[in-house]
Amino acid sequence: MKVTEYFEQSQGQTLISFEILPPLKGGSVQHIFDVLDPLMEFKPPFVDVTYHREEFLYKKMPSGYYEKVAIRKRPGTVGICAAIMHRYGVDAVPHLICGGFTKEETENALIDLNFLNIQNVLAIRGDARKFDGRFIPEPGGHAYAIDLVRQIVDMNHGKYLDPNIENGVKTNFCIGVAGYPEKHFEAPNMELDLYYTKQKIEVGANYIVTQMFFDNEKYFDYVARCRKIGIEVPIVPGLKPITKAYQLTSIPRMFHVDIPVALVQEFRKAKTPEAQQEVGIEWCIAQSKELKAAGVPCLHYYTMGDVATIKRIAAAVF
Ligand code: FAD
């Protein structure tokens, strides 16, 4: 079923969903089940699986020279989605990125997803590779998420890259895209970022999932601004608990979001790692409860492998 159909059928009840990472290369699918088994009691209608582009590493060769090699550390998104649907009978939402894909490869990936009866996709651009400095699209690939959305919409209309394909099978993908309550870090200002987000919806995306945020006012303000410029689709808040002191600096660096003063102060007052973890969990529970009370369509938790923490939060909120 499509993600948006779950929202329509929920009759105003806030749903829950989880986002997981594929295991590191060489890891087992059991790792995914170990994360999801304890969370299934909360009955998420869908689970997102992230996609990871190849990274460049410099490997020392026997000659002493360094060779630049491309390594994809977390392959397996599509296979994991199929495994999740098979084991739990819930929908899986693979993330599909522009980076590292030609349009042809994207088309082939979408054909695979369609054959597996995966009807949902989160269409995103992807970040810059380490050492690249800025996002560099694959030659013959897409530069922005909107171009990927367009390609998926084309396939939903039976339009494939090869113009000789007539009456091609029409796929039926529900398309999610990313949104940034605190602005995407590359955008010169919020207005322009919202303008591009609106374009993603206008060409056919069906819903938005937000970047994590730690101050609900940022989300409420974002939704209000989206509605004001005519973005009417569901906007799902993405949540991640901070459980370790180093995350107070690593999360802003990696995700370009602010940490509220009050949360930092609470962390400082907590003297042990256990007490700090409690602060982060309680903060996320309070955020979740307020968002749920406000009637958001779904609370989307970035699990990042920390199943015990996410389970505690979900149990307190649902
Ligand atoms: P876009 O929508 O393409 O926007 C990127 C930037 O370009 C923005 O600054 C935007 O304002 C600007 N822009 C957009 N369109 C245009 C245009 N036509 N002309 C000029 N400027 C434009 N990354 C992964 O690698 N794998 C994942 O699985 C993953 N999952 C994510 C899930 C969520 C919910 C979120 C919020 C992010 C996720 N990311 C993931 C990170 C994401 O890839 C990065 O944030 C990336 O930098 C931007 O992706 P986007 O789809 O928002 O890009």
CSV table of C-alpha atoms in Angstrom, one decimal, residues 94-296:
chain,number,residue,atom,x,y,z
A,94,PRO,CA,13.6,2.4,-0.2
A,95,HIS,CA,15.5,5.6,-0.4
A,96,LEU,CA,16.6,6.2,-4.0
A,97,ILE,CA,19.4,8.8,-4.6
A,98,CYS,CA,20.6,10.7,-7.6
A,99,GLY,CA,24.3,10.3,-6.7
A,100,GLY,CA,26.1,7.4,-8.3
A,101,PHE,CA,23.2,6.6,-10.7
A,102,THR,CA,22.8,7.2,-14.4
A,103,LYS,CA,19.2,7.7,-15.5
A,104,GLU,CA,19.4,4.2,-17.0
A,105,GLU,CA,20.5,2.7,-13.7
A,106,THR,CA,17.8,4.5,-11.9
A,107,GLU,CA,15.2,3.2,-14.4
A,108,ASN,CA,16.5,-0.4,-13.9
A,109,ALA,CA,16.4,0.1,-10.1
A,110,LEU,CA,12.8,1.3,-10.4
A,111,ILE,CA,11.9,-1.7,-12.6
A,112,ASP,CA,13.3,-4.0,-9.9
A,113,LEU,CA,11.3,-2.3,-7.2
A,114,ASN,CA,8.2,-2.6,-9.2
A,115,PHE,CA,8.7,-6.3,-9.8
A,116,LEU,CA,9.1,-6.7,-6.1
A,117,ASN,CA,5.8,-4.9,-5.5
A,118,ILE,CA,7.5,-2.1,-3.7
A,119,GLN,CA,5.2,0.8,-4.2
A,120,ASN,CA,6.9,3.6,-2.3
A,121,VAL,CA,10.1,5.5,-2.8
A,122,LEU,CA,11.8,8.4,-1.0
A,123,ALA,CA,13.5,10.3,-3.8
A,124,ILE,CA,16.5,12.3,-2.7
A,125,ARG,CA,19.6,13.8,-4.2
A,126,GLY,CA,22.3,12.4,-1.8
A,127,ASP,CA,25.2,14.2,-0.2
A,128,ALA,CA,28.6,15.0,-1.6
A,129,ARG,CA,31.1,12.2,-1.4
A,130,LYS,CA,33.9,12.5,1.1
A,131,PHE,CA,36.8,14.4,-0.7
A,132,ASP,CA,34.4,15.8,-3.4
A,133,GLY,CA,33.5,18.9,-1.4
A,134,ARG,CA,30.3,19.4,-3.3
A,135,PHE,CA,27.7,17.1,-4.8
A,136,ILE,CA,28.8,15.9,-8.2
A,137,PRO,CA,26.1,14.1,-10.2
A,138,GLU,CA,27.0,10.9,-12.1
A,139,PRO,CA,27.6,11.7,-15.8
A,140,GLY,CA,24.2,10.9,-17.3
A,141,GLY,CA,22.5,11.1,-13.9
A,142,HIS,CA,20.4,13.6,-12.1
A,143,ALA,CA,21.7,16.8,-10.4
A,144,TYR,CA,18.6,17.4,-8.2
A,145,ALA,CA,16.0,15.3,-6.5
A,146,ILE,CA,13.3,17.0,-8.6
A,147,ASP,CA,14.8,15.3,-11.7
A,148,LEU,CA,14.6,12.0,-10.0
A,149,VAL,CA,10.9,12.7,-9.1
A,150,ARG,CA,10.2,13.5,-12.7
A,151,GLN,CA,11.7,10.2,-13.9
A,152,ILE,CA,9.6,8.3,-11.4
A,153,VAL,CA,6.5,10.2,-12.4
A,154,ASP,CA,7.3,9.4,-16.1
A,155,MET,CA,7.4,5.7,-15.3
A,156,ASN,CA,4.1,6.0,-13.4
A,157,HIS,CA,2.8,7.2,-16.8
A,158,GLY,CA,4.4,4.3,-18.6
A,159,LYS,CA,7.1,6.5,-20.1
A,160,TYR,CA,10.6,4.9,-20.2
A,161,LEU,CA,13.9,6.4,-21.3
A,162,ASP,CA,13.9,4.4,-24.5
A,163,PRO,CA,11.4,6.2,-26.8
A,164,ASN,CA,10.8,2.9,-28.7
A,165,ILE,CA,9.0,1.4,-25.7
A,166,GLU,CA,5.4,1.9,-26.4
A,167,ASN,CA,2.7,0.9,-23.9
A,168,GLY,CA,5.3,0.3,-21.2
A,169,VAL,CA,4.0,-1.0,-17.8
A,170,LYS,CA,2.8,1.9,-15.7
A,171,THR,CA,4.5,1.8,-12.3
A,172,ASN,CA,2.5,3.0,-9.3
A,173,PHE,CA,5.0,4.6,-7.0
A,174,CYS,CA,4.1,6.9,-4.1
A,175,ILE,CA,6.9,9.4,-3.9
A,176,GLY,CA,8.3,11.0,-0.8
A,177,VAL,CA,10.9,13.8,-0.8
A,178,ALA,CA,13.0,15.5,1.9
A,179,GLY,CA,12.2,18.8,3.5
A,180,TYR,CA,14.3,21.0,5.8
A,181,PRO,CA,12.6,23.0,8.7
A,182,GLU,CA,16.0,24.7,9.3
A,183,LYS,CA,16.8,25.1,5.5
A,184,HIS,CA,19.0,22.8,3.4
A,185,PHE,CA,22.5,23.9,4.1
A,186,GLU,CA,23.3,24.7,0.5
A,187,ALA,CA,20.3,26.9,-0.1
A,188,PRO,CA,21.0,30.6,0.0
A,189,ASN,CA,17.8,31.3,2.0
A,190,MET,CA,14.6,29.6,3.2
A,191,GLU,CA,12.5,31.1,0.5
A,192,LEU,CA,14.5,29.6,-2.3
A,193,ASP,CA,14.7,26.2,-0.5
A,194,LEU,CA,10.9,26.2,-0.1
A,195,TYR,CA,10.5,27.2,-3.7
A,196,TYR,CA,12.5,24.2,-4.8
A,197,THR,CA,10.6,21.9,-2.4
A,198,LYS,CA,7.3,23.2,-3.8
A,199,GLN,CA,8.6,22.3,-7.3
A,200,LYS,CA,9.2,18.7,-6.2
A,201,ILE,CA,5.6,18.5,-5.2
A,202,GLU,CA,4.3,20.2,-8.3
A,203,VAL,CA,6.1,17.7,-10.6
A,204,GLY,CA,4.5,14.8,-8.6
A,205,ALA,CA,5.9,14.1,-5.2
A,206,ASN,CA,3.3,13.0,-2.7
A,207,TYR,CA,4.6,13.8,0.7
A,208,ILE,CA,7.6,15.2,2.6
A,209,VAL,CA,9.7,13.8,5.4
A,210,THR,CA,11.7,16.4,7.3
A,211,GLN,CA,15.2,16.5,8.4
A,212,MET,CA,15.6,15.9,12.2
A,213,PHE,CA,15.0,18.9,14.4
A,214,PHE,CA,15.1,19.4,18.2
A,215,ASP,CA,12.7,22.4,18.5
A,216,ASN,CA,9.2,21.7,17.5
A,217,GLU,CA,8.6,25.4,16.7
A,218,LYS,CA,10.9,25.0,13.8
A,219,TYR,CA,8.7,22.2,12.4
A,220,PHE,CA,5.4,24.1,13.1
A,221,ASP,CA,6.8,27.2,11.4
A,222,TYR,CA,8.0,25.1,8.5
A,223,VAL,CA,4.6,23.6,7.9
A,224,ALA,CA,3.0,27.0,8.2
A,225,ARG,CA,5.4,28.4,5.5
A,226,CYS,CA,4.8,25.4,3.3
A,227,ARG,CA,1.0,25.8,3.5
A,228,LYS,CA,1.3,29.5,2.9
A,229,ILE,CA,3.0,28.9,-0.5
A,230,GLY,CA,0.6,26.2,-1.5
A,231,ILE,CA,2.4,23.0,-0.4
A,232,GLU,CA,-0.6,20.8,0.7
A,233,VAL,CA,0.9,17.3,1.0
A,234,PRO,CA,1.5,15.6,4.3
A,235,ILE,CA,4.7,16.7,6.1
A,236,VAL,CA,6.1,14.0,8.3
A,237,PRO,CA,8.4,15.1,11.1
A,238,GLY,CA,11.7,13.2,11.4
A,239,LEU,CA,13.0,12.7,14.9
A,240,LYS,CA,16.3,11.5,16.4
A,241,PRO,CA,17.1,11.4,20.1
A,242,ILE,CA,20.5,12.8,21.2
A,243,THR,CA,21.9,10.3,23.7
A,244,LYS,CA,25.5,11.1,23.9
A,245,ALA,CA,27.3,14.4,24.7
A,246,TYR,CA,29.5,14.3,21.5
A,247,GLN,CA,26.3,14.4,19.4
A,248,LEU,CA,25.7,18.0,20.6
A,249,THR,CA,28.4,19.0,18.1
A,250,SER,CA,28.4,16.1,15.6
A,251,ILE,CA,24.7,16.4,14.8
A,252,PRO,CA,24.9,20.1,13.9
A,253,ARG,CA,28.0,19.4,11.8
A,254,MET,CA,26.5,16.5,9.9
A,255,PHE,CA,22.9,17.6,9.6
A,256,HIS,CA,23.1,21.4,9.7
A,257,VAL,CA,20.5,21.8,12.5
A,258,ASP,CA,20.5,23.8,15.7
A,259,ILE,CA,20.4,22.3,19.2
A,260,PRO,CA,18.2,24.4,21.6
A,261,VAL,CA,20.0,26.1,24.5
A,262,ALA,CA,17.7,24.4,27.0
A,263,LEU,CA,18.7,20.9,25.7
A,264,VAL,CA,22.4,21.7,25.9
A,265,GLN,CA,21.9,23.1,29.5
A,266,GLU,CA,20.1,19.9,30.6
A,267,PHE,CA,23.0,17.9,29.1
A,268,ARG,CA,25.6,19.9,31.0
A,269,LYS,CA,23.7,19.4,34.2
A,270,ALA,CA,23.6,15.7,33.8
A,271,LYS,CA,26.9,14.4,35.1
A,272,THR,CA,27.1,10.8,33.8
A,273,PRO,CA,26.6,9.3,30.4
A,274,GLU,CA,23.5,7.5,31.7
A,275,ALA,CA,22.0,10.7,33.0
A,276,GLN,CA,22.8,12.4,29.7
A,277,GLN,CA,21.1,9.7,27.8
A,278,GLU,CA,18.0,10.1,30.0
A,279,VAL,CA,17.9,13.8,29.1
A,280,GLY,CA,18.0,13.1,25.4
A,281,ILE,CA,15.3,10.4,25.6
A,282,GLU,CA,13.0,12.6,27.7
A,283,TRP,CA,13.5,15.5,25.3
A,284,CYS,CA,12.5,13.3,22.3
A,285,ILE,CA,9.5,11.9,24.2
A,286,ALA,CA,8.3,15.5,25.0
A,287,GLN,CA,8.9,16.5,21.3
A,288,SER,CA,7.0,13.4,20.1
A,289,LYS,CA,4.0,14.0,22.5
A,290,GLU,CA,3.6,17.6,21.5
A,291,LEU,CA,3.8,16.7,17.8
A,292,LYS,CA,1.3,13.9,18.2
A,293,ALA,CA,-1.1,16.2,20.1
A,294,ALA,CA,-0.8,18.6,17.2
A,295,GLY,CA,-2.1,15.8,14.9
A,296,VAL,CA,1.0,15.2,12.7
